[in-house]
Amino acid sequence: MTEDPETGTYKDCMLMSHLEEPKVTEDEEPPTEQDKRKKMLALKDPVHTVSLQQFIYEKLKAQQEVLGEQGFQSLMETVDTEIVTQLQEFLQGF
């Protein structure tokens, strides 16, 4: 994750899109067929297609639904306060 200095929010820098074309400068060679195959393979990997923020948010929401509000709060009270603070900052905007 990288933090956007203007908004203070986090962006998942591992996400890739099949629509993104690599930026080629004059000094660089255009992508080879091997590069294109690597990108197509990477697009099938969940690490490049699933947003970490969205994944964590959905998992926490699912756990909250399973345990109920009170049970979830009890569980979260057992988590280290620094971790809770980091989660809140990380999930800001969701």
Coordinates of C-alpha atoms in Angstrom, one line a residue:
M1 CA 0.0 0.0 0.0
T2 CA 1.1 3.5 -0.7
E3 CA -0.3 6.6 0.9
D4 CA -1.6 9.4 -1.3
P5 CA 0.0 12.5 0.3
E6 CA -2.8 14.8 -1.0
T7 CA -5.8 12.8 0.4
G8 CA -4.1 10.8 3.1
T9 CA -5.7 7.7 1.9
Y10 CA -4.0 4.4 0.9
K11 CA -3.8 3.0 -2.6
D12 CA -3.1 -0.7 -3.3
C13 CA -0.1 -0.5 -5.6
M14 CA -0.2 -4.3 -6.4
L15 CA -3.5 -4.0 -8.3
M16 CA -3.2 -4.4 -12.0
S17 CA -5.7 -3.8 -14.8
H18 CA -5.9 -5.4 -18.2
L19 CA -6.7 -2.0 -19.5
E20 CA -3.4 -0.5 -18.3
E21 CA -0.8 -0.2 -21.0
P22 CA 2.7 0.0 -19.8
K23 CA 4.3 3.4 -20.2
V24 CA 7.2 3.1 -22.6
T25 CA 9.7 6.0 -22.8
E26 CA 11.9 6.6 -25.8
D27 CA 14.8 4.9 -23.9
E28 CA 12.9 1.6 -23.4
E29 CA 12.0 -1.2 -25.7
P30 CA 8.3 -1.9 -26.2
P31 CA 6.9 -4.9 -24.4
T32 CA 7.9 -8.3 -25.8
E33 CA 5.5 -11.2 -26.3
Q34 CA 7.1 -12.7 -23.1
D35 CA 6.3 -9.5 -21.2
K36 CA 2.7 -9.7 -22.4
R37 CA 2.4 -13.3 -21.4
K38 CA 3.7 -12.5 -17.9
K39 CA 1.2 -9.7 -17.5
M40 CA -1.7 -12.0 -18.6
L41 CA -0.5 -14.5 -16.0
A42 CA -0.2 -11.9 -13.3
L43 CA -3.8 -10.7 -14.0
K44 CA -5.0 -14.1 -13.0
D45 CA -3.2 -13.9 -9.6
P46 CA -5.5 -12.6 -6.8
V47 CA -2.7 -10.5 -5.4
H48 CA -3.0 -8.3 -8.5
T49 CA -6.8 -8.4 -8.9
V50 CA -8.3 -8.2 -5.4
S51 CA -8.0 -4.9 -3.5
L52 CA -6.5 -5.6 0.0
Q53 CA -8.6 -2.9 1.5
Q54 CA -11.8 -4.3 0.0
F55 CA -10.8 -7.8 1.1
I56 CA -10.1 -6.9 4.7
Y57 CA -13.3 -4.8 4.9
E58 CA -15.5 -7.6 3.6
K59 CA -13.9 -10.2 5.9
L60 CA -14.4 -7.9 9.0
K61 CA -18.0 -7.2 7.9
A62 CA -18.7 -11.0 7.5
Q63 CA -17.2 -11.7 11.0
Q64 CA -19.3 -8.9 12.4
E65 CA -22.5 -10.5 10.9
V66 CA -21.5 -13.9 12.2
L67 CA -20.8 -12.7 15.8
G68 CA -23.3 -9.9 16.0
E69 CA -22.4 -6.4 17.0
Q70 CA -21.7 -7.2 20.7
G71 CA -19.7 -10.3 20.0
F72 CA -17.7 -8.4 17.3
Q73 CA -17.0 -5.6 19.7
S74 CA -15.8 -8.1 22.4
L75 CA -13.5 -9.7 19.9
M76 CA -12.1 -6.3 18.8
E77 CA -11.4 -5.4 22.4
T78 CA -8.9 -8.3 22.5
V79 CA -7.0 -6.9 19.5
D80 CA -3.9 -4.7 20.3
T81 CA -4.9 -1.0 20.2
E82 CA -2.1 -0.2 17.7
I83 CA -3.5 -2.8 15.3
V84 CA -7.0 -1.4 15.6
T85 CA -5.7 2.1 15.0
Q86 CA -3.8 0.9 11.9
L87 CA -6.9 -0.9 10.6
Q88 CA -9.1 2.1 11.1
E89 CA -6.6 4.3 9.2
F90 CA -6.2 1.7 6.5
L91 CA -10.0 1.3 6.0
Q92 CA -10.7 5.0 6.1
G93 CA -13.1 5.8 3.3
F94 CA -14.9 2.4 3.4

